[in-house]
């Protein structure tokens, strides 16, 4: 009723912008009521106005809403047309924006919505492989953008193609000789107790075999909120809390009913028969959104067997990134070994004053004696001296990083969950610098380390992760590093030191980092059985 009044007034005073906004609201209102014909009628009118007053953001939103309404009305062909148009509108807007434009985030969100709806259309058309192409395209966008911006030449990196196709996806799985598992969370609009709300409706899972064969599975997420009155975040946070991990997003009051499906039931059971039988074969998980917070090694099946006991596990931000990391690895392999310096091992630098997460209060970060002990134990395994305390200045570390063959940083990681680029590694301040090495600064480096480990990675305050840690790992990959190990939570000192020593000892016997990490987890599990002690670390990128 309010929107109808708004529409009448706007037409009376001939204000096209307000008229367009009222039409959008009416379209959304009828969509949630399930009256798709009316939703389409009003949204088409709003689209015409957005085009007339040259408001591309509203045009993109209207095309997305039309796509969703046509899909619900049982017309996927028309839905597809609207959404493909919508993606073109978002793309052209992104190109017009400057690099640090705050609008970029909201445009990306609008675009992500359109990519999601298009995945639903492809699945409705019984073409889940085309849906995978769309999922991958949407996911790689942010990274492609960052890379394109940061690469000194200013030209797009040929290694990343924004319109990845299924053939390239198959080739990447073959080149990795791994089973890839990609997740995509799908949202839908529902009327709930008279209120219109967007809720998680399905989880799409694609499994790409090392042979290139692609299988699609769909998990219904509606029972989570219909039956249990929770969202997908609950099983994620409940898993973390059951391990004794607290995050900024958890209040400790999360509803964890006994019959809540476990993450293993939601993420692994539907595809368990597609995973390799050989525990040494690689499985690369490509999560999305809050699934980046999932400790995959610690997921337990009905027999209480941990996933890491059955599989060698890696993760990646997108399938295309695996193409990039493979190229980085090949580039490094061609360099003569004597071109590279020693390993760089840092532990417990004199801590700077900083806020543990973006917008948090600034404080003196706490020293990490365990990280110091860890660095001192690991350094001899890598034939180097540990850098400790006041020696660990930002200036000194930044100078050493480009030559180092392996980089191990045992210090606080500070997370920015908003754009990832302000995430930082805590080093000792000196002179004019604040001691924070940001993801953005790492982007500009040229590194030749075959492996970077961010250990004791995040302060208890930091959100358990998501794009924060991914921000640091992305930057390192962009700077030329093929393999990055990060932790998803602040790990207890004693077990981290033990796990990391085991990891480097294994690595000396077997150059496969994923298998070395798995063996280190299995060994640490024997002495520290709680997964909180061993499951935090994840290898992103290349195993070899």
Coordinates of C-alpha atoms in Angstrom, one line a residue:
X1 CA 0.0 0.0 0.0
X2 CA 2.8 2.4 0.9
X3 CA 4.6 1.7 -2.4
X4 CA 1.3 2.3 -4.3
X5 CA 1.0 5.7 -2.6
X6 CA 4.6 6.4 -3.2
X7 CA 4.1 5.5 -6.9
X8 CA 1.0 7.8 -7.2
X9 CA 2.9 10.7 -5.6
X10 CA 6.0 10.2 -7.8
X11 CA 3.8 10.2 -10.9
X12 CA 2.0 13.3 -9.8
X13 CA 5.3 15.2 -9.2
X14 CA 6.9 13.6 -12.2
X15 CA 9.9 12.3 -10.2
X16 CA 11.1 9.3 -12.3
X17 CA 13.7 8.2 -9.7
X18 CA 11.1 7.8 -6.9
X19 CA 8.7 6.3 -9.4
X20 CA 11.3 3.7 -10.3
X21 CA 12.0 2.9 -6.7
X22 CA 8.3 2.4 -5.9
X23 CA 8.0 0.1 -8.9
X24 CA 11.0 -1.9 -7.7
X25 CA 9.4 -2.3 -4.2
X26 CA 6.1 -3.4 -5.8
X27 CA 7.9 -6.0 -8.0
X28 CA 9.7 -7.4 -4.9
X29 CA 6.5 -7.4 -2.9
X30 CA 4.6 -9.5 -5.5
X31 CA 7.6 -11.8 -6.0
X32 CA 7.6 -12.7 -2.3
X33 CA 3.8 -13.2 -2.5
X34 CA 4.3 -15.6 -5.3
X35 CA 2.4 -13.5 -7.8
X36 CA 5.2 -13.7 -10.5
X37 CA 3.1 -12.2 -13.3
X38 CA 2.6 -9.0 -11.3
X39 CA 6.2 -9.0 -10.1
X40 CA 7.4 -9.2 -13.8
X41 CA 4.9 -6.4 -14.8
X42 CA 6.2 -3.9 -12.2
X43 CA 9.8 -4.9 -12.5
X44 CA 9.7 -4.3 -16.3
X45 CA 8.3 -0.8 -15.7
X46 CA 11.2 -0.1 -13.2
X47 CA 13.7 -1.4 -15.7
X48 CA 12.4 1.0 -18.4
X49 CA 12.8 3.9 -16.0
X50 CA 16.3 2.8 -14.9
X51 CA 17.4 2.8 -18.6
X52 CA 15.7 6.1 -19.3
X53 CA 17.4 8.0 -16.4
X54 CA 20.6 6.1 -17.1
X55 CA 21.0 4.4 -13.7
X56 CA 22.9 1.2 -14.4
X57 CA 22.9 0.0 -10.8
X58 CA 19.1 0.0 -10.8
X59 CA 19.1 -1.5 -14.3
X60 CA 21.3 -4.4 -13.1
X61 CA 19.1 -5.0 -10.0
X62 CA 15.9 -4.9 -12.1
X63 CA 17.4 -7.5 -14.6
X64 CA 18.3 -9.7 -11.7
X65 CA 14.8 -9.5 -10.2
X66 CA 13.3 -10.2 -13.6
X67 CA 15.5 -13.2 -14.0
X68 CA 14.5 -14.5 -10.6
X69 CA 10.7 -13.9 -11.3
X70 CA 10.8 -15.6 -14.8
X71 CA 12.6 -18.6 -13.2
X72 CA 9.9 -18.9 -10.6
X73 CA 7.2 -18.5 -13.2
X74 CA 8.6 -21.5 -15.0
X75 CA 10.3 -19.6 -17.9
X76 CA 14.0 -20.3 -17.6
X77 CA 14.8 -19.2 -21.2
X78 CA 13.5 -15.7 -20.5
X79 CA 15.2 -15.7 -17.1
X80 CA 18.5 -16.6 -18.7
X81 CA 18.1 -13.7 -21.2
X82 CA 17.6 -11.2 -18.4
X83 CA 20.4 -12.4 -16.3
X84 CA 23.0 -12.5 -19.1
X85 CA 22.0 -8.9 -19.8
X86 CA 22.3 -8.1 -16.1
X87 CA 25.9 -9.5 -16.0
X88 CA 26.8 -7.3 -18.9
X89 CA 25.4 -4.2 -17.1
X90 CA 27.4 -5.0 -14.0
X91 CA 30.6 -5.7 -16.0
X92 CA 30.4 -2.4 -17.8
X93 CA 29.9 -0.6 -14.5
X94 CA 32.9 -2.2 -12.9
X95 CA 35.1 -1.1 -15.8
X96 CA 33.9 2.5 -15.3
X97 CA 34.8 2.6 -11.6
X98 CA 38.2 3.6 -10.1
X99 CA 40.2 1.0 -8.3
X100 CA 39.3 2.0 -4.7
X101 CA 35.7 2.9 -5.3
X102 CA 33.5 2.0 -2.4
X103 CA 30.7 1.2 -4.9
X104 CA 32.8 -1.7 -6.2
X105 CA 31.8 -3.8 -3.2
X106 CA 28.1 -3.2 -3.6
X107 CA 28.3 -3.8 -7.4
X108 CA 30.1 -7.0 -6.7
X109 CA 27.3 -8.1 -4.4
X110 CA 24.7 -7.2 -7.0
X111 CA 26.7 -9.1 -9.6
X112 CA 27.1 -12.1 -7.2
X113 CA 23.4 -12.3 -6.8
X114 CA 22.9 -12.3 -10.6
X115 CA 25.6 -15.1 -11.0
X116 CA 23.8 -17.1 -8.3
X117 CA 20.4 -16.8 -9.9
X118 CA 21.9 -17.8 -13.3
X119 CA 23.3 -20.9 -11.6
X120 CA 19.8 -21.8 -10.6
X121 CA 18.5 -21.2 -14.1
X122 CA 21.2 -23.5 -15.6
X123 CA 20.3 -26.2 -13.0
X124 CA 16.6 -25.8 -13.9
X125 CA 17.6 -26.2 -17.6
X126 CA 19.2 -29.5 -16.5
X127 CA 22.7 -28.2 -17.4
X128 CA 24.6 -28.3 -14.1
X129 CA 28.0 -28.1 -15.9
X130 CA 27.1 -24.7 -17.4
X131 CA 26.1 -23.8 -13.8
X132 CA 29.6 -24.7 -12.7
X133 CA 31.1 -22.3 -15.3
X134 CA 28.9 -19.5 -13.9
X135 CA 29.8 -20.3 -10.3
X136 CA 33.5 -20.2 -11.2
X137 CA 33.2 -17.0 -13.2
X138 CA 31.4 -15.2 -10.3
X139 CA 33.9 -16.5 -7.8
X140 CA 37.0 -15.6 -9.7
X141 CA 35.9 -12.1 -10.4
X142 CA 37.1 -10.4 -7.2
X143 CA 40.5 -12.0 -7.5
X144 CA 40.8 -11.2 -11.2
X145 CA 40.0 -7.6 -10.4
X146 CA 42.6 -7.4 -7.6
X147 CA 45.2 -9.0 -9.8
X148 CA 44.5 -6.9 -12.8
X149 CA 44.7 -3.8 -10.6
X150 CA 47.9 -4.8 -8.8
X151 CA 49.9 -6.2 -11.8
X152 CA 52.4 -3.5 -12.6
X153 CA 51.9 -3.7 -16.3
X154 CA 48.3 -2.8 -15.8
X155 CA 47.2 -5.4 -18.3
X156 CA 45.1 -8.3 -17.4
X157 CA 47.0 -11.4 -16.4
X158 CA 46.6 -13.9 -19.2
X159 CA 46.8 -16.7 -16.7
X160 CA 43.3 -15.8 -15.5
X161 CA 40.5 -15.8 -18.0
X162 CA 37.3 -14.3 -16.8
X163 CA 35.1 -16.5 -19.0
X164 CA 36.4 -19.9 -17.9
X165 CA 34.7 -22.8 -19.6
X166 CA 34.2 -26.4 -18.7
X167 CA 37.0 -27.6 -20.9
X168 CA 39.5 -25.4 -19.0
X169 CA 38.0 -26.7 -15.7
X170 CA 38.6 -30.3 -16.8
X171 CA 42.1 -29.5 -17.9
X172 CA 42.9 -27.9 -14.5
X173 CA 41.7 -31.0 -12.7
X174 CA 43.8 -33.2 -14.9
X175 CA 46.9 -31.0 -14.5
X176 CA 46.4 -31.0 -10.7
X177 CA 45.8 -34.8 -10.8
X178 CA 43.3 -34.1 -8.0
X179 CA 39.7 -34.4 -7.2
X180 CA 38.2 -30.9 -7.1
X181 CA 35.1 -30.2 -4.9
X182 CA 33.4 -26.9 -5.5
X183 CA 30.6 -25.5 -3.3
X184 CA 28.0 -22.8 -4.1
X185 CA 25.4 -21.6 -1.6
X186 CA 22.1 -20.7 -3.3
X187 CA 19.6 -18.3 -1.7
X188 CA 15.9 -17.8 -2.4
X189 CA 13.2 -15.5 -1.5
X190 CA 10.5 -16.9 0.9
X191 CA 7.5 -15.5 2.8
X192 CA 8.1 -16.4 6.4
X193 CA 5.4 -15.4 8.9
X194 CA 4.2 -12.7 6.6
X195 CA 7.7 -11.2 6.1
X196 CA 9.7 -11.6 2.9
X197 CA 13.1 -12.9 3.6
X198 CA 16.0 -14.3 1.6
X199 CA 17.2 -17.6 2.9
X200 CA 19.6 -20.4 1.9
X201 CA 17.7 -22.8 -0.2
X202 CA 20.3 -25.2 -1.6
X203 CA 23.9 -26.1 -1.7
X204 CA 25.3 -27.0 -5.1
X205 CA 28.3 -29.3 -5.1
X206 CA 30.4 -30.2 -8.2
X207 CA 33.0 -32.9 -8.1
X208 CA 35.6 -32.8 -10.8
X209 CA 37.6 -36.0 -11.1
X210 CA 41.3 -36.1 -12.1
X211 CA 40.0 -37.7 -15.4
X212 CA 38.0 -34.5 -16.0
X213 CA 34.6 -36.1 -15.3
X214 CA 32.2 -33.7 -13.6
X215 CA 29.4 -34.8 -11.2
X216 CA 26.8 -32.5 -9.7
X217 CA 24.9 -33.0 -6.4
X218 CA 22.4 -30.7 -4.8
X219 CA 21.7 -30.5 -1.0
X220 CA 18.4 -29.1 0.2
X221 CA 19.2 -26.5 2.9
X222 CA 15.6 -25.5 3.5
X223 CA 15.1 -27.9 6.5
X224 CA 17.8 -26.0 8.3
X225 CA 15.5 -23.0 8.8
X226 CA 12.2 -24.7 8.4
X227 CA 12.7 -27.4 10.9
X228 CA 15.7 -26.2 13.0
X229 CA 15.1 -22.4 12.7
X230 CA 18.8 -21.8 11.9
X231 CA 21.0 -20.9 9.0
X232 CA 24.0 -22.7 7.5
X233 CA 26.2 -20.5 9.7
X234 CA 24.9 -22.5 12.8
X235 CA 26.5 -25.9 11.9
X236 CA 29.7 -24.0 11.0
X237 CA 29.8 -22.1 14.3
X238 CA 28.6 -25.1 16.2
X239 CA 31.5 -27.1 14.8
X240 CA 33.9 -24.4 15.8
X241 CA 32.4 -24.2 19.3
X242 CA 32.5 -27.9 19.8
X243 CA 36.3 -27.6 19.2
X244 CA 36.5 -24.8 21.7
X245 CA 37.2 -22.1 19.1
X246 CA 35.5 -18.7 19.5
X247 CA 35.1 -16.2 16.8
X248 CA 33.9 -12.6 16.6
X249 CA 30.8 -13.9 14.9
X250 CA 30.0 -16.3 17.7
X251 CA 28.5 -15.1 20.9
X252 CA 28.7 -18.5 22.6
X253 CA 24.9 -18.6 22.4
X254 CA 24.6 -20.4 19.1
X255 CA 21.7 -22.8 19.0
X256 CA 23.2 -26.2 18.5
X257 CA 20.4 -28.7 18.8
X258 CA 21.4 -32.4 19.0
X259 CA 19.6 -33.3 15.7
X260 CA 21.2 -30.4 13.8
X261 CA 22.8 -32.0 10.7
X262 CA 26.6 -32.0 11.0
X263 CA 28.9 -30.3 8.4
X264 CA 30.0 -33.8 7.4
X265 CA 26.3 -34.7 6.6
X266 CA 25.8 -31.5 4.6
X267 CA 29.2 -31.1 2.8
X268 CA 30.7 -34.6 2.6
X269 CA 28.0 -37.3 2.8
X270 CA 26.4 -36.3 -0.6
X271 CA 29.7 -36.7 -2.4
X272 CA 31.5 -39.3 -0.3
X273 CA 31.3 -42.0 -2.9
X274 CA 32.9 -39.7 -5.5
X275 CA 36.1 -39.1 -3.4
X276 CA 39.2 -41.2 -4.0
X277 CA 39.8 -44.4 -2.0
X278 CA 43.6 -43.8 -1.8
X279 CA 44.3 -41.6 1.2
X280 CA 47.4 -40.1 -0.6
X281 CA 45.3 -38.9 -3.5
X282 CA 44.6 -35.2 -3.3
X283 CA 41.2 -33.6 -2.7
X284 CA 41.0 -29.9 -3.2
X285 CA 38.0 -28.1 -1.6
X286 CA 36.9 -24.9 -3.2
X287 CA 34.5 -23.4 -0.6
X288 CA 32.4 -20.3 -0.8
X289 CA 31.6 -17.6 1.7
X290 CA 31.3 -18.9 5.3
X291 CA 32.4 -22.4 4.1
X292 CA 36.0 -21.0 4.1
X293 CA 35.7 -21.2 7.9
X294 CA 35.1 -25.0 7.8
X295 CA 38.0 -27.1 9.2
X296 CA 37.6 -29.8 6.6
X297 CA 40.3 -32.2 8.1
X298 CA 38.2 -32.3 11.4
X299 CA 34.9 -33.3 9.8
X300 CA 33.8 -36.6 11.2
X301 CA 31.7 -39.3 9.5
X302 CA 29.1 -41.5 11.3
X303 CA 31.9 -43.8 12.5
X304 CA 33.8 -40.8 14.0
X305 CA 36.6 -41.1 11.5
X306 CA 38.1 -37.7 10.6
X307 CA 38.2 -36.7 7.0
X308 CA 42.0 -36.2 7.2
X309 CA 42.3 -39.9 8.1
X310 CA 40.8 -40.8 4.8
X311 CA 42.1 -38.0 2.4
X312 CA 44.9 -35.7 1.7
X313 CA 43.2 -32.2 1.7
X314 CA 43.9 -28.9 0.1
X315 CA 41.8 -25.8 -0.5
X316 CA 41.7 -23.0 -3.1
X317 CA 39.7 -19.8 -3.5
X318 CA 38.6 -20.8 -7.1
X319 CA 39.4 -23.4 -9.7
X320 CA 41.2 -20.8 -11.9
X321 CA 43.5 -19.9 -9.1
X322 CA 44.8 -23.5 -9.3
X323 CA 45.9 -22.7 -12.9
X324 CA 47.8 -19.7 -11.7
X325 CA 49.5 -21.5 -8.8
X326 CA 50.6 -24.3 -11.2
X327 CA 52.1 -21.7 -13.5
X328 CA 53.9 -20.1 -10.5
X329 CA 55.3 -23.5 -9.5
X330 CA 56.5 -24.3 -13.0
X331 CA 58.2 -20.9 -13.2
X332 CA 60.0 -21.5 -9.9
X333 CA 61.1 -25.0 -11.0
X334 CA 62.9 -23.4 -14.0
X335 CA 65.0 -21.1 -11.7
X336 CA 68.5 -22.4 -10.7
X337 CA 68.4 -23.3 -7.0
X338 CA 71.3 -21.0 -6.2
X339 CA 69.3 -18.0 -7.3
X340 CA 67.2 -18.4 -4.2
X341 CA 68.3 -17.5 -0.7
X342 CA 67.9 -19.4 2.5
X343 CA 64.6 -20.0 4.3
X344 CA 63.2 -17.1 6.3
X345 CA 61.9 -18.1 9.7
X346 CA 60.4 -15.5 12.0
X347 CA 58.9 -16.1 15.5
X348 CA 57.4 -13.6 18.0
X349 CA 58.7 -10.3 16.7
X350 CA 58.5 -7.4 19.1
X351 CA 54.7 -6.7 18.7
X352 CA 53.3 -3.5 17.3
X353 CA 50.3 -1.6 18.5
X354 CA 47.4 -2.4 16.2
X355 CA 43.8 -3.4 16.2
X356 CA 43.2 -7.1 15.9
X357 CA 40.5 -6.6 13.3
X358 CA 39.4 -3.7 11.1
X359 CA 37.7 -1.0 13.2
X360 CA 38.7 -2.7 16.4
X361 CA 40.4 -0.9 19.3
X362 CA 44.2 -0.4 18.9
X363 CA 46.2 -2.2 21.6
X364 CA 49.7 -3.6 22.2
X365 CA 49.5 -7.1 20.6
X366 CA 50.4 -9.8 23.1
X367 CA 53.8 -11.5 22.7
X368 CA 53.8 -15.1 21.5
X369 CA 56.5 -17.1 23.4
X370 CA 55.2 -20.3 21.8
X371 CA 55.8 -18.9 18.3
X372 CA 59.3 -18.0 19.3
X373 CA 60.0 -21.6 20.5
X374 CA 58.4 -22.9 17.3
X375 CA 60.7 -20.7 15.1
X376 CA 63.8 -21.8 17.0
X377 CA 62.8 -25.5 16.6
X378 CA 62.1 -25.2 12.9
X379 CA 65.0 -23.0 11.8
X380 CA 67.7 -25.8 12.1
X381 CA 65.5 -28.1 10.0
X382 CA 65.6 -25.4 7.3
X383 CA 69.3 -24.7 7.7
X384 CA 68.7 -21.1 8.9
X385 CA 68.6 -18.9 12.0
X386 CA 65.3 -17.9 13.5
X387 CA 64.6 -14.1 13.5
X388 CA 63.2 -13.2 16.9
X389 CA 62.0 -10.1 18.8
X390 CA 63.5 -6.8 17.8
X391 CA 65.3 -8.3 14.8
X392 CA 61.9 -9.0 13.2
X393 CA 61.3 -5.5 11.9
X394 CA 59.1 -4.9 9.0
X395 CA 62.0 -3.3 7.1
X396 CA 64.3 -6.4 7.7
X397 CA 61.6 -8.9 6.8
X398 CA 60.5 -7.1 3.6
X399 CA 64.1 -6.9 2.5
X400 CA 64.6 -10.7 3.0
X401 CA 61.3 -11.9 1.6
X402 CA 62.0 -11.6 -2.2
X403 CA 65.1 -13.9 -2.0
X404 CA 63.8 -16.5 0.5
X405 CA 63.1 -20.1 -0.7
X406 CA 60.6 -20.8 2.1
X407 CA 59.0 -18.2 4.4
X408 CA 57.6 -19.2 7.8
X409 CA 56.0 -16.4 9.8
X410 CA 54.9 -17.3 13.4
X411 CA 53.2 -14.1 14.5
X412 CA 49.8 -12.5 14.8
X413 CA 47.7 -12.1 11.7
X414 CA 45.3 -9.2 11.6
X415 CA 42.1 -9.8 9.6
X416 CA 40.1 -7.4 7.5
X417 CA 37.0 -9.3 6.5
X418 CA 35.7 -6.4 4.5
X419 CA 38.0 -6.3 1.5
X420 CA 40.9 -8.6 2.5
X421 CA 43.5 -6.2 1.3
X422 CA 44.0 -4.5 4.6
X423 CA 44.6 -7.9 6.4
X424 CA 48.1 -7.7 7.8
X425 CA 51.0 -9.7 9.4
X426 CA 52.3 -8.2 12.6
X427 CA 56.1 -7.5 12.6
X428 CA 58.3 -5.3 14.8
X429 CA 57.8 -1.6 14.1
X430 CA 60.9 0.6 13.4
X431 CA 61.5 4.1 12.4
X432 CA 58.5 5.4 10.6
X433 CA 56.6 2.2 9.9
X434 CA 53.9 0.7 12.1
X435 CA 55.2 -2.9 11.8
X436 CA 52.2 -4.1 9.8
X437 CA 52.8 -5.8 6.5
X438 CA 49.5 -5.6 4.7
X439 CA 48.1 -7.9 2.1
X440 CA 48.1 -4.9 -0.3
X441 CA 51.9 -4.5 0.2
X442 CA 52.5 -8.2 -0.4
X443 CA 50.6 -7.9 -3.7
X444 CA 53.3 -5.6 -4.9
X445 CA 56.2 -7.9 -4.0
X446 CA 57.9 -10.3 -6.4
X447 CA 58.5 -13.5 -4.3
X448 CA 60.2 -16.7 -5.3
X449 CA 59.4 -18.8 -2.2
X450 CA 57.9 -22.2 -3.0
X451 CA 56.0 -22.1 0.2
X452 CA 54.8 -19.5 2.7
X453 CA 53.5 -20.6 6.1
X454 CA 51.5 -18.2 8.3
X455 CA 51.5 -19.9 11.6
X456 CA 49.8 -18.9 14.9
X457 CA 48.1 -16.9 12.3
X458 CA 45.3 -15.1 13.9
X459 CA 44.6 -13.3 17.1
X460 CA 41.8 -14.5 19.2
X461 CA 39.8 -11.4 18.3
X462 CA 39.9 -11.9 14.5
X463 CA 36.9 -13.4 12.9
X464 CA 37.7 -17.0 12.4
X465 CA 38.3 -16.2 8.7
X466 CA 36.6 -16.0 5.4
X467 CA 38.0 -13.4 3.1
X468 CA 40.4 -12.2 5.8
X469 CA 42.9 -15.0 5.7
X470 CA 42.0 -15.6 2.1
X471 CA 43.1 -11.9 1.5
X472 CA 46.6 -12.7 2.8
X473 CA 46.8 -16.0 0.9
X474 CA 45.5 -14.4 -2.3
X475 CA 48.2 -11.7 -2.1
X476 CA 50.9 -14.2 -1.6
X477 CA 49.7 -16.2 -4.6
X478 CA 49.6 -13.1 -6.7
X479 CA 53.1 -12.2 -5.6
X480 CA 54.3 -15.5 -7.1
X481 CA 54.0 -18.1 -4.3
X482 CA 52.4 -21.4 -5.4
X483 CA 51.7 -22.9 -1.9
X484 CA 50.5 -21.1 1.2
X485 CA 49.6 -22.6 4.5
X486 CA 47.4 -20.6 6.8
X487 CA 45.6 -21.3 10.1
X488 CA 41.8 -20.9 10.5
X489 CA 42.1 -20.0 14.2
X490 CA 44.7 -19.2 16.8
X491 CA 46.2 -22.6 17.6
X492 CA 47.6 -23.6 21.1
X493 CA 51.3 -23.1 21.2
X494 CA 52.6 -26.5 22.2
X495 CA 50.7 -28.4 19.5
X496 CA 51.5 -25.9 16.8
X497 CA 55.2 -26.2 17.5
X498 CA 54.9 -30.0 17.4
X499 CA 52.8 -30.0 14.2
X500 CA 55.1 -27.7 12.4
X501 CA 58.3 -29.6 13.3
X502 CA 56.6 -32.8 12.1
X503 CA 55.6 -31.0 8.9
X504 CA 59.1 -29.8 8.0
X505 CA 60.6 -33.2 8.9
X506 CA 58.1 -34.9 6.6
X507 CA 58.8 -32.4 3.9
X508 CA 62.5 -33.3 3.9
X509 CA 61.6 -36.9 3.2
X510 CA 58.7 -36.2 0.7
X511 CA 58.4 -33.0 -1.2
X512 CA 54.6 -33.3 -1.3
X513 CA 53.4 -30.5 1.0
X514 CA 49.8 -31.7 1.2
X515 CA 51.0 -35.2 2.3
X516 CA 53.5 -33.8 4.7
X517 CA 50.8 -31.7 6.3
X518 CA 48.4 -34.7 6.5
X519 CA 51.1 -36.8 8.2
X520 CA 51.9 -34.0 10.6
X521 CA 48.2 -33.8 11.6
X522 CA 47.9 -37.5 12.1
X523 CA 51.1 -37.5 14.3
X524 CA 49.9 -34.5 16.4
X525 CA 46.5 -36.1 16.7
X526 CA 48.1 -39.0 18.7
X527 CA 49.4 -36.6 21.4
X528 CA 46.7 -33.9 21.2
X529 CA 43.5 -35.6 20.2
X530 CA 41.2 -32.5 20.1
X531 CA 41.0 -31.2 16.5
X532 CA 41.5 -27.7 17.8
X533 CA 45.2 -28.7 18.2
X534 CA 45.8 -30.0 14.7
X535 CA 43.0 -29.2 12.3
X536 CA 43.4 -25.4 11.9
X537 CA 46.0 -25.5 9.1
X538 CA 45.0 -25.5 5.5
X539 CA 47.2 -25.7 2.4
X540 CA 46.1 -23.4 -0.4
X541 CA 47.4 -23.9 -3.9
X542 CA 50.0 -26.5 -5.0
X543 CA 50.8 -29.7 -3.2
X544 CA 54.2 -30.3 -4.8

